[in-house]
């Protein structure tokens, strides 16, 4: 078993917090939820990584359990049922855990065995295996944390504090992502051992296409970093829009400037991932905000000034795109100068009759060509690309196998699709899919209803959840990105708590 440097630091602080400051333990769990590429330690015998937020989450659950036992609770059936019923989101999460294990039980009991050819052309077989034990346990662990968290939160102020912790974590991820981008072109070795040290995951921090560096920051890959940014941007954008006043006054407002800079930095980072997931998420996020400030706002509310808000969004959008293109152009020039990248040959040099190549006619892609090709590949040409075809093929294979167990699914650990919705559908069947959609419906309904009391925060939560969901449904299948479920819990509790 090998412990990482980051893991050693987190272990020491977590143990201290367990005995001395349980609030710090909760804050650490939220903060570390974005560090999906980092491992606390790696168990070599079973090739299993223990991630930092899993460790702090487990300690927090244990601390809460001990605190509960110390209260010497009396078993009261009616009180327990009443407590469960008052928290609809927790009820749905409980039901989802049951649905997960129903799929595994059905796979084991039925003896189902399915042969198929995966998207790489390799023969595979679905049958009950060790993965059908470990995967449901890990996913259920995440939902147990969310259930306990949903009961732990008692006030709106607690929700706001935890939301701030998530935002601080994302700001760190943004800064680290920009450093990741810059160090590459200056040919400075990237310190992957710090936060990209999960030895048993496909770390994608070194990805590059058309000489354009893709960033993943402290996430496993650009698309998962994209989900983090999509969840964060609505809160910064919403805050930026409600900071009203004339331009001269805003320039002197420190909070206004900081919010603007953060929003532009987050949007630039999102574009730098060059992930189609990001572009869909940004389109949904900015698009929904645009539609709301034009048509959905509450009259005389904090988002009532449609003209000013639309201009603010336009300025942020143009600034972010121009600065990103400028950053790409300058970085490519630096990369060619430092030798971090080589010119990409556009056309092969012609050969002279004597057999020598005419170097004068050799053509290479320009900086503009590299940028344009990258953007095109990740947008309009995505489905036609090799990656796009693999995803479509993989999705089709998964959906074709649901016929073997449409009600309970094939069980997590059997087959992994390329999007969350299809992953849930294939592995938990109709039952699990309906439960998941119910959880979304409960949260969205509660937040929309609360909009009349607190419009800005409600809309921020709403667009954050919808934006992340869109990103997940487009290209991220994982259910263990805890900050997604945390934002759902935060939004639901903020909308339903009385105080």
Short mmCIF file of C-alpha atoms in Angstrom, two decimals:
data_model
loop_
_atom_site.label_atom_id
_atom_site.label_comp_id
_atom_site.label_asym_id
_atom_site.label_seq_id
_atom_site.Cartn_x
_atom_site.Cartn_y
_atom_site.Cartn_z
CA UNK A 1 0.00 0.00 0.00
CA UNK A 2 1.46 3.33 -1.07
CA UNK A 3 0.29 6.61 0.49
CA UNK A 4 0.62 9.86 -1.47
CA UNK A 5 2.04 13.14 -0.15
CA UNK A 6 -1.36 14.80 -0.47
CA UNK A 7 -2.93 11.75 1.14
CA UNK A 8 -0.58 11.93 4.13
CA UNK A 9 -1.47 15.59 4.74
CA UNK A 10 -5.21 14.90 4.40
CA UNK A 11 -4.99 11.89 6.73
CA UNK A 12 -3.33 13.89 9.50
CA UNK A 13 -5.80 16.78 9.24
CA UNK A 14 -8.79 14.40 8.98
CA UNK A 15 -7.80 12.46 12.11
CA UNK A 16 -7.39 15.73 14.01
CA UNK A 17 -10.80 16.93 12.78
CA UNK A 18 -12.40 13.60 13.71
CA UNK A 19 -11.53 14.09 17.37
CA UNK A 20 -11.43 17.86 17.68
CA UNK A 21 -13.49 19.56 14.97
CA UNK A 22 -16.22 17.59 13.15
CA UNK A 23 -17.31 20.72 11.30
CA UNK A 24 -13.86 20.90 9.71
CA UNK A 25 -14.28 17.27 8.65
CA UNK A 26 -17.50 18.11 6.82
CA UNK A 27 -15.89 21.12 5.16
CA UNK A 28 -12.96 18.96 4.06
CA UNK A 29 -15.32 16.42 2.50
CA UNK A 30 -17.02 19.14 0.45
CA UNK A 31 -13.73 20.81 -0.50
CA UNK A 32 -12.10 17.55 -1.57
CA UNK A 33 -15.09 16.41 -3.62
CA UNK A 34 -13.61 18.14 -6.70
CA UNK A 35 -10.23 16.35 -6.34
CA UNK A 36 -11.33 13.34 -8.39
CA UNK A 37 -7.82 12.62 -9.72
CA UNK A 38 -6.23 12.43 -6.28
CA UNK A 39 -5.83 9.28 -4.22
CA UNK A 40 -5.22 9.11 -0.48
CA UNK A 41 -3.41 5.82 -0.95
CA UNK A 42 -3.36 2.96 -3.44
CA UNK A 43 -3.91 -0.63 -2.32
CA UNK A 44 -1.57 -2.55 -4.59
CA UNK A 45 -2.91 -6.01 -3.69
CA UNK A 46 -6.41 -5.27 -5.00
CA UNK A 47 -5.44 -2.37 -7.29
CA UNK A 48 -7.92 -0.18 -5.43
CA UNK A 49 -7.48 3.58 -4.92
CA UNK A 50 -8.94 5.25 -1.84
CA UNK A 51 -9.77 8.81 -2.81
CA UNK A 52 -9.40 11.73 -0.43
CA UNK A 53 -13.08 12.68 -0.29
CA UNK A 54 -14.02 9.01 0.27
CA UNK A 55 -11.75 8.88 3.30
CA UNK A 56 -12.99 12.14 4.81
CA UNK A 57 -16.58 11.16 3.97
CA UNK A 58 -16.19 7.83 5.77
CA UNK A 59 -14.70 9.53 8.84
CA UNK A 60 -17.50 12.10 8.83
CA UNK A 61 -20.14 9.37 8.69
CA UNK A 62 -18.44 7.53 11.55
CA UNK A 63 -18.29 10.75 13.60
CA UNK A 64 -21.99 11.39 13.00
CA UNK A 65 -22.85 7.81 13.95
CA UNK A 66 -20.89 8.10 17.22
CA UNK A 67 -22.60 11.40 18.00
CA UNK A 68 -25.97 9.78 17.33
CA UNK A 69 -25.21 6.85 19.64
CA UNK A 70 -24.11 9.25 22.39
CA UNK A 71 -27.58 10.82 22.40
CA UNK A 72 -28.96 7.42 23.47
CA UNK A 73 -31.88 7.56 21.02
CA UNK A 74 -35.07 5.66 21.76
CA UNK A 75 -36.62 3.61 19.01
CA UNK A 76 -39.91 5.23 18.00
CA UNK A 77 -41.37 3.74 14.82
CA UNK A 78 -43.82 6.60 14.15
CA UNK A 79 -41.18 9.26 14.75
CA UNK A 80 -38.73 7.54 12.42
CA UNK A 81 -41.34 7.23 9.66
CA UNK A 82 -42.32 10.87 10.11
CA UNK A 83 -38.68 11.93 9.93
CA UNK A 84 -38.16 9.99 6.72
CA UNK A 85 -41.31 11.36 5.08
CA UNK A 86 -40.42 14.99 5.74
CA UNK A 87 -37.26 14.65 3.64
CA UNK A 88 -38.45 13.58 0.19
CA UNK A 89 -35.00 13.72 -1.40
CA UNK A 90 -33.56 11.38 1.24
CA UNK A 91 -36.45 8.98 0.61
CA UNK A 92 -35.69 8.89 -3.10
CA UNK A 93 -31.96 8.35 -2.47
CA UNK A 94 -32.85 5.42 -0.19
CA UNK A 95 -35.05 3.99 -2.92
CA UNK A 96 -32.22 4.40 -5.44
CA UNK A 97 -29.85 2.38 -3.23
CA UNK A 98 -32.46 -0.38 -3.13
CA UNK A 99 -32.81 -0.24 -6.93
CA UNK A 100 -29.03 -0.56 -7.32
CA UNK A 101 -28.89 -3.74 -5.27
CA UNK A 102 -32.00 -5.18 -6.92
CA UNK A 103 -30.10 -5.10 -10.21
CA UNK A 104 -27.13 -6.91 -8.66
CA UNK A 105 -29.33 -9.50 -6.95
CA UNK A 106 -31.23 -10.21 -10.16
CA UNK A 107 -27.98 -10.66 -12.08
CA UNK A 108 -26.65 -13.10 -9.44
CA UNK A 109 -29.86 -15.09 -8.94
CA UNK A 110 -30.89 -15.31 -12.59
CA UNK A 111 -27.45 -16.48 -13.70
CA UNK A 112 -27.69 -14.08 -16.64
CA UNK A 113 -24.77 -14.30 -19.05
CA UNK A 114 -24.53 -12.09 -22.14
CA UNK A 115 -21.79 -12.23 -24.79
CA UNK A 116 -21.14 -9.05 -26.76
CA UNK A 117 -18.49 -7.20 -28.77
CA UNK A 118 -17.40 -3.92 -27.18
CA UNK A 119 -16.81 -0.66 -29.09
CA UNK A 120 -13.13 -1.58 -29.52
CA UNK A 121 -14.10 -4.82 -31.27
CA UNK A 122 -13.11 -7.06 -28.36
CA UNK A 123 -15.35 -9.97 -27.21
CA UNK A 124 -16.76 -9.46 -23.71
CA UNK A 125 -19.21 -11.21 -21.41
CA UNK A 126 -21.64 -9.87 -18.83
CA UNK A 127 -22.05 -12.08 -15.79
CA UNK A 128 -21.97 -11.61 -12.04
CA UNK A 129 -18.42 -10.78 -10.89
CA UNK A 130 -16.45 -8.95 -8.22
CA UNK A 131 -17.23 -5.64 -9.95
CA UNK A 132 -20.90 -6.25 -9.19
CA UNK A 133 -20.03 -6.14 -5.50
CA UNK A 134 -17.57 -3.24 -5.36
CA UNK A 135 -19.35 -0.81 -7.72
CA UNK A 136 -22.74 -0.82 -5.95
CA UNK A 137 -21.03 -0.46 -2.56
CA UNK A 138 -19.05 2.61 -3.72
CA UNK A 139 -22.12 4.24 -5.33
CA UNK A 140 -24.33 3.45 -2.32
CA UNK A 141 -21.67 4.91 -0.02
CA UNK A 142 -21.99 8.22 -1.89
CA UNK A 143 -25.78 8.20 -1.48
CA UNK A 144 -25.55 7.33 2.22
CA UNK A 145 -23.39 10.44 2.66
CA UNK A 146 -25.99 12.50 0.79
CA UNK A 147 -28.83 11.12 2.93
CA UNK A 148 -27.03 11.91 6.18
CA UNK A 149 -26.01 15.34 4.85
CA UNK A 150 -29.62 16.12 3.92
CA UNK A 151 -30.66 15.48 7.52
CA UNK A 152 -27.62 17.21 9.01
CA UNK A 153 -28.35 20.57 7.38
CA UNK A 154 -30.70 22.54 9.63
CA UNK A 155 -30.41 26.14 8.44
CA UNK A 156 -29.95 28.07 5.21
CA UNK A 157 -26.76 29.58 6.61
CA UNK A 158 -25.24 26.11 6.88
CA UNK A 159 -26.13 25.50 3.24
CA UNK A 160 -24.51 28.79 2.21
CA UNK A 161 -21.35 28.00 4.14
CA UNK A 162 -20.94 24.60 2.49
CA UNK A 163 -21.70 26.11 -0.91
CA UNK A 164 -18.88 28.62 -0.30
CA UNK A 165 -16.53 25.73 0.48
CA UNK A 166 -17.43 24.11 -2.85
CA UNK A 167 -16.81 27.44 -4.61
CA UNK A 168 -13.41 27.89 -2.91
CA UNK A 169 -12.44 24.38 -4.02
CA UNK A 170 -13.46 25.16 -7.61
CA UNK A 171 -11.51 28.44 -7.56
CA UNK A 172 -8.43 26.44 -6.56
CA UNK A 173 -9.16 24.02 -9.43
CA UNK A 174 -9.40 26.95 -11.86
CA UNK A 175 -6.05 28.39 -10.78
CA UNK A 176 -4.43 24.96 -10.92
CA UNK A 177 -5.92 24.32 -14.36
CA UNK A 178 -4.48 27.56 -15.72
CA UNK A 179 -1.09 26.66 -14.24
CA UNK A 180 -1.36 23.26 -15.91
CA UNK A 181 -1.93 25.01 -19.24
CA UNK A 182 0.90 27.52 -18.86
CA UNK A 183 3.54 25.07 -17.56
CA UNK A 184 3.04 22.84 -20.60
CA UNK A 185 4.00 25.52 -23.14
CA UNK A 186 6.92 26.73 -21.02
CA UNK A 187 8.09 23.11 -20.85
CA UNK A 188 7.94 23.10 -17.06
CA UNK A 189 7.41 19.57 -15.63
CA UNK A 190 3.85 19.19 -14.36
CA UNK A 191 3.72 17.99 -10.70
CA UNK A 192 1.18 15.22 -11.30
CA UNK A 193 2.28 13.49 -8.08
CA UNK A 194 0.44 16.14 -6.05
CA UNK A 195 -3.19 15.96 -7.19
CA UNK A 196 -3.18 13.62 -10.22
CA UNK A 197 -1.86 10.57 -8.41
CA UNK A 198 -4.63 7.98 -8.68
CA UNK A 199 -2.50 5.14 -10.03
CA UNK A 200 -5.45 2.98 -11.08
CA UNK A 201 -7.38 5.55 -13.10
CA UNK A 202 -6.85 6.85 -16.62
CA UNK A 203 -5.24 10.20 -15.82
CA UNK A 204 -5.76 12.57 -18.74
CA UNK A 205 -3.75 15.61 -17.65
CA UNK A 206 -1.31 15.15 -20.55
CA UNK A 207 -3.88 15.26 -23.37
CA UNK A 208 -3.20 17.53 -26.35
CA UNK A 209 -4.81 17.88 -29.75
CA UNK A 210 -3.68 20.02 -32.73
CA UNK A 211 -0.99 21.42 -30.41
CA UNK A 212 -3.78 22.79 -28.16
CA UNK A 213 -3.31 21.73 -24.54
CA UNK A 214 -6.41 20.28 -22.90
CA UNK A 215 -6.69 20.94 -19.19
CA UNK A 216 -8.20 18.70 -16.54
CA UNK A 217 -6.76 20.40 -13.42
CA UNK A 218 -7.45 18.26 -10.31
CA UNK A 219 -10.02 16.13 -12.15
CA UNK A 220 -9.42 12.82 -13.90
CA UNK A 221 -10.17 14.15 -17.36
CA UNK A 222 -11.27 17.37 -19.11
CA UNK A 223 -14.95 16.34 -19.19
CA UNK A 224 -15.13 15.77 -15.41
CA UNK A 225 -13.39 19.09 -14.80
CA UNK A 226 -16.02 20.56 -17.11
CA UNK A 227 -18.83 19.30 -14.87
CA UNK A 228 -17.18 20.99 -11.89
CA UNK A 229 -16.97 24.31 -13.77
CA UNK A 230 -20.53 24.05 -15.08
CA UNK A 231 -21.76 23.60 -11.50
CA UNK A 232 -19.75 26.62 -10.33
CA UNK A 233 -20.36 29.18 -13.08
CA UNK A 234 -24.10 29.79 -12.38
CA UNK A 235 -23.34 30.94 -8.83
CA UNK A 236 -20.70 33.41 -10.00
CA UNK A 237 -22.78 34.54 -12.97
CA UNK A 238 -25.88 35.02 -10.81
CA UNK A 239 -23.89 37.02 -8.25
CA UNK A 240 -22.40 39.14 -11.04
CA UNK A 241 -25.85 39.94 -12.47
CA UNK A 242 -27.37 41.10 -9.17
CA UNK A 243 -24.45 43.44 -8.48
CA UNK A 244 -26.20 46.39 -10.09
CA UNK A 245 -25.21 50.01 -10.48
CA UNK A 246 -23.70 52.25 -13.11
CA UNK A 247 -20.49 51.24 -14.89
CA UNK A 248 -18.36 53.90 -13.14
CA UNK A 249 -19.65 52.75 -9.76
CA UNK A 250 -19.12 49.06 -10.58
CA UNK A 251 -15.49 49.62 -11.61
CA UNK A 252 -14.82 51.01 -8.13
CA UNK A 253 -16.68 48.09 -6.50
CA UNK A 254 -14.10 45.51 -5.40
CA UNK A 255 -16.65 42.70 -5.17
CA UNK A 256 -17.90 43.45 -8.68
CA UNK A 257 -14.37 43.30 -10.15
CA UNK A 258 -13.49 40.07 -8.32
CA UNK A 259 -16.73 38.41 -9.44
CA UNK A 260 -16.17 39.49 -13.04
CA UNK A 261 -12.59 38.18 -13.04
CA UNK A 262 -13.65 34.85 -11.49
CA UNK A 263 -16.45 34.44 -14.01
CA UNK A 264 -14.16 35.13 -16.96
CA UNK A 265 -11.45 32.81 -15.56
CA UNK A 266 -13.97 29.99 -15.03
CA UNK A 267 -15.37 30.40 -18.55
CA UNK A 268 -11.88 30.49 -20.06
CA UNK A 269 -10.96 27.31 -18.17
CA UNK A 270 -14.13 25.65 -19.42
CA UNK A 271 -13.21 26.49 -23.03
CA UNK A 272 -9.61 25.32 -22.47
CA UNK A 273 -10.84 21.83 -21.61
CA UNK A 274 -11.82 21.57 -25.30
CA UNK A 275 -14.44 19.09 -24.16
CA UNK A 276 -17.75 18.78 -25.99
CA UNK A 277 -19.29 18.20 -22.56
CA UNK A 278 -18.12 21.66 -21.56
CA UNK A 279 -19.49 23.36 -24.62
CA UNK A 280 -22.91 21.78 -24.14
CA UNK A 281 -22.86 22.73 -20.45
CA UNK A 282 -21.81 26.33 -21.13
CA UNK A 283 -24.49 26.65 -23.81
CA UNK A 284 -27.14 25.36 -21.40
CA UNK A 285 -25.89 27.49 -18.49
CA UNK A 286 -25.56 30.80 -20.32
CA UNK A 287 -28.59 30.01 -22.48
CA UNK A 288 -30.89 29.37 -19.52
CA UNK A 289 -29.66 32.51 -17.76
CA UNK A 290 -30.24 34.47 -20.96
CA UNK A 291 -33.76 33.12 -21.38
CA UNK A 292 -34.58 33.78 -17.74
CA UNK A 293 -33.36 37.38 -17.63
CA UNK A 294 -35.27 38.08 -20.85
CA UNK A 295 -38.55 36.27 -20.20
CA UNK A 296 -38.70 34.51 -16.81
CA UNK A 297 -37.68 37.13 -14.26
CA UNK A 298 -39.97 38.28 -11.48
CA UNK A 299 -41.13 41.85 -12.02
CA UNK A 300 -39.42 44.29 -9.66
CA UNK A 301 -37.18 41.43 -8.54
CA UNK A 302 -33.39 41.43 -8.34
CA UNK A 303 -33.09 40.12 -11.90
CA UNK A 304 -35.60 42.56 -13.36
CA UNK A 305 -33.14 44.74 -15.30
CA UNK A 306 -33.09 42.67 -18.48
CA UNK A 307 -31.17 45.15 -20.66
CA UNK A 308 -28.34 45.60 -18.16
CA UNK A 309 -28.12 41.89 -17.37
CA UNK A 310 -28.11 40.90 -21.04
CA UNK A 311 -25.27 43.37 -21.73
CA UNK A 312 -23.31 42.00 -18.76
CA UNK A 313 -23.62 38.46 -20.09
CA UNK A 314 -22.62 39.60 -23.57
CA UNK A 315 -19.53 41.37 -22.22
CA UNK A 316 -18.48 38.30 -20.22
CA UNK A 317 -19.01 36.01 -23.20
CA UNK A 318 -17.06 38.16 -25.66
CA UNK A 319 -14.27 38.83 -23.15
CA UNK A 320 -13.90 35.12 -22.35
CA UNK A 321 -13.80 34.04 -26.01
CA UNK A 322 -11.36 36.78 -27.06
CA UNK A 323 -9.05 36.12 -24.11
CA UNK A 324 -9.12 32.36 -24.72
CA UNK A 325 -8.22 32.77 -28.40
CA UNK A 326 -5.48 35.21 -27.42
CA UNK A 327 -4.16 32.80 -24.80
CA UNK A 328 -4.14 29.97 -27.35
CA UNK A 329 -2.29 32.09 -29.94
CA UNK A 330 0.36 33.35 -27.51
CA UNK A 331 0.84 29.92 -25.91
CA UNK A 332 1.33 28.23 -29.28
CA UNK A 333 4.04 30.76 -30.20
CA UNK A 334 5.72 30.15 -26.83
CA UNK A 335 5.39 26.40 -27.32
CA UNK A 336 7.11 26.52 -30.72
CA UNK A 337 9.88 28.68 -29.26
CA UNK A 338 10.49 26.44 -26.23
CA UNK A 339 10.18 23.21 -28.20
CA UNK A 340 7.19 22.03 -26.18
CA UNK A 341 5.36 21.45 -29.48
CA UNK A 342 6.37 20.93 -33.11
CA UNK A 343 4.81 22.35 -36.23
CA UNK A 344 2.14 20.10 -37.71
CA UNK A 345 2.80 19.34 -41.38
CA UNK A 346 -0.15 20.36 -43.51
CA UNK A 347 1.04 18.84 -46.78
CA UNK A 348 3.81 16.39 -47.45
CA UNK A 349 6.80 17.97 -49.23
CA UNK A 350 7.10 17.15 -52.90
CA UNK A 351 10.03 15.14 -54.19
CA UNK A 352 12.40 16.42 -56.87
CA UNK A 353 13.58 14.20 -59.73
CA UNK A 354 16.87 13.62 -57.90
CA UNK A 355 14.96 12.15 -54.96
CA UNK A 356 15.47 15.10 -52.62
CA UNK A 357 12.48 16.71 -50.97
CA UNK A 358 11.66 20.32 -51.72
CA UNK A 359 11.61 21.79 -48.23
CA UNK A 360 10.62 25.21 -49.59
CA UNK A 361 7.18 23.86 -50.48
CA UNK A 362 6.57 22.18 -47.15
CA UNK A 363 3.45 23.62 -45.53
CA UNK A 364 2.44 23.52 -41.86
CA UNK A 365 -0.75 24.33 -40.07
CA UNK A 366 -0.86 27.90 -38.79
CA UNK A 367 -1.84 28.86 -35.27
CA UNK A 368 -5.25 29.86 -36.61
CA UNK A 369 -5.64 26.46 -38.30
CA UNK A 370 -4.86 24.64 -35.03
CA UNK A 371 -7.37 26.68 -33.06
CA UNK A 372 -10.12 26.43 -35.68
CA UNK A 373 -9.63 22.69 -36.15
CA UNK A 374 -9.76 22.04 -32.39
CA UNK A 375 -12.98 24.00 -31.89
CA UNK A 376 -14.55 22.35 -34.94
CA UNK A 377 -13.61 18.86 -33.74
CA UNK A 378 -15.20 19.45 -30.35
CA UNK A 379 -18.42 20.96 -31.70
CA UNK A 380 -19.91 20.38 -35.15
CA UNK A 381 -17.57 17.50 -36.06
CA UNK A 382 -17.72 15.71 -32.68
CA UNK A 383 -20.07 12.90 -33.72
CA UNK A 384 -18.07 12.25 -36.88
CA UNK A 385 -14.78 11.97 -34.96
CA UNK A 386 -13.28 8.70 -33.73
CA UNK A 387 -14.16 9.58 -30.15
CA UNK A 388 -17.72 10.49 -31.11
CA UNK A 389 -18.19 7.26 -33.06
CA UNK A 390 -16.82 5.19 -30.16
CA UNK A 391 -19.25 6.87 -27.79
CA UNK A 392 -22.23 6.33 -30.06
CA UNK A 393 -21.22 2.72 -30.64
CA UNK A 394 -20.73 2.13 -26.90
CA UNK A 395 -24.10 3.67 -26.11
CA UNK A 396 -25.78 1.50 -28.73
CA UNK A 397 -24.19 -1.67 -27.35
CA UNK A 398 -25.40 -0.87 -23.83
CA UNK A 399 -28.92 -0.01 -24.90
CA UNK A 400 -29.15 -3.16 -27.01
CA UNK A 401 -28.44 -5.30 -23.92
CA UNK A 402 -31.09 -3.75 -21.66
CA UNK A 403 -33.61 -6.16 -23.20
CA UNK A 404 -32.05 -8.93 -21.08
CA UNK A 405 -33.14 -7.18 -17.87
CA UNK A 406 -35.31 -4.11 -18.61
CA UNK A 407 -36.88 -3.82 -15.15
CA UNK A 408 -33.86 -4.19 -12.82
CA UNK A 409 -31.02 -3.53 -15.24
CA UNK A 410 -27.73 -5.37 -15.68
CA UNK A 411 -26.22 -4.15 -12.42
CA UNK A 412 -23.40 -1.64 -11.90
CA UNK A 413 -20.08 -3.26 -12.66
CA UNK A 414 -21.50 -5.09 -15.68
CA UNK A 415 -21.35 -2.45 -18.41
CA UNK A 416 -20.37 1.24 -18.41
CA UNK A 417 -21.89 3.52 -21.02
CA UNK A 418 -20.68 7.02 -21.91
CA UNK A 419 -23.41 9.12 -20.24
CA UNK A 420 -25.05 9.14 -16.84
CA UNK A 421 -28.62 8.69 -18.04
CA UNK A 422 -27.88 5.64 -20.19
CA UNK A 423 -25.55 4.26 -17.50
CA UNK A 424 -28.35 4.42 -14.94
CA UNK A 425 -30.87 3.01 -17.42
CA UNK A 426 -28.69 0.07 -18.51
CA UNK A 427 -27.54 -0.83 -14.99
CA UNK A 428 -30.67 -0.19 -12.89
CA UNK A 429 -33.37 -0.59 -15.54
CA UNK A 430 -36.70 1.20 -15.63
CA UNK A 431 -37.01 1.23 -11.82
CA UNK A 432 -33.69 2.97 -11.17
CA UNK A 433 -34.18 5.42 -14.03
CA UNK A 434 -37.60 6.51 -12.76
CA UNK A 435 -36.20 6.96 -9.24
CA UNK A 436 -33.32 9.09 -10.56
CA UNK A 437 -35.68 11.27 -12.62
CA UNK A 438 -37.92 11.59 -9.55
CA UNK A 439 -34.99 12.93 -7.52
CA UNK A 440 -34.36 15.58 -10.18
CA UNK A 441 -38.04 16.44 -10.31
CA UNK A 442 -38.29 16.83 -6.52
CA UNK A 443 -35.28 19.15 -6.38
CA UNK A 444 -36.25 21.28 -9.39
CA UNK A 445 -39.85 21.62 -8.20
CA UNK A 446 -38.79 22.69 -4.69
CA UNK A 447 -36.28 25.25 -5.99
CA UNK A 448 -38.68 26.68 -8.58
CA UNK A 449 -41.37 27.04 -5.93
CA UNK A 450 -38.93 28.86 -3.62
CA UNK A 451 -38.00 31.25 -6.44
CA UNK A 452 -40.73 33.67 -5.32
CA UNK A 453 -39.02 34.09 -1.94
CA UNK A 454 -35.38 34.18 -3.04
CA UNK A 455 -35.14 34.54 -6.81
CA UNK A 456 -31.35 34.94 -7.39
CA UNK A 457 -30.15 32.01 -5.26
CA UNK A 458 -32.96 29.76 -6.50
CA UNK A 459 -32.09 30.42 -10.14
CA UNK A 460 -28.39 29.86 -9.45
CA UNK A 461 -29.12 26.46 -7.91
CA UNK A 462 -31.60 25.57 -10.64
CA UNK A 463 -29.28 26.36 -13.54
CA UNK A 464 -26.29 24.78 -11.81
CA UNK A 465 -28.17 21.48 -11.40
CA UNK A 466 -29.68 21.53 -14.90
CA UNK A 467 -26.32 22.49 -16.46
CA UNK A 468 -24.41 19.71 -14.68
CA UNK A 469 -27.17 17.22 -15.54
CA UNK A 470 -26.90 18.18 -19.21
CA UNK A 471 -23.13 17.67 -19.04
CA UNK A 472 -23.53 14.27 -17.42
CA UNK A 473 -26.15 13.20 -19.95
CA UNK A 474 -23.90 14.22 -22.85
CA UNK A 475 -20.61 12.61 -21.91
CA UNK A 476 -19.92 11.68 -18.26
CA UNK A 477 -21.33 8.39 -16.92
CA UNK A 478 -19.97 8.42 -13.36
CA UNK A 479 -22.30 8.55 -10.38
CA UNK A 480 -19.53 9.06 -7.84
CA UNK A 481 -18.81 12.73 -8.54
CA UNK A 482 -20.15 13.75 -5.16
CA UNK A 483 -20.33 17.51 -5.76
CA UNK A 484 -23.19 16.94 -8.24
CA UNK A 485 -25.32 15.23 -5.59
CA UNK A 486 -24.16 17.75 -2.97
CA UNK A 487 -25.43 20.66 -5.04
CA UNK A 488 -28.75 18.84 -5.39
CA UNK A 489 -28.92 18.40 -1.60
CA UNK A 490 -27.89 22.02 -1.00
CA UNK A 491 -30.51 23.31 -3.43
CA UNK A 492 -33.28 21.14 -2.02
CA UNK A 493 -32.51 21.98 1.60
CA UNK A 494 -32.15 25.70 0.87
CA UNK A 495 -35.59 25.69 -0.74
CA UNK A 496 -37.33 23.62 1.95
CA UNK A 497 -35.77 24.78 5.21
CA UNK A 498 -37.95 27.24 7.12
CA UNK A 499 -35.07 29.22 8.56
#
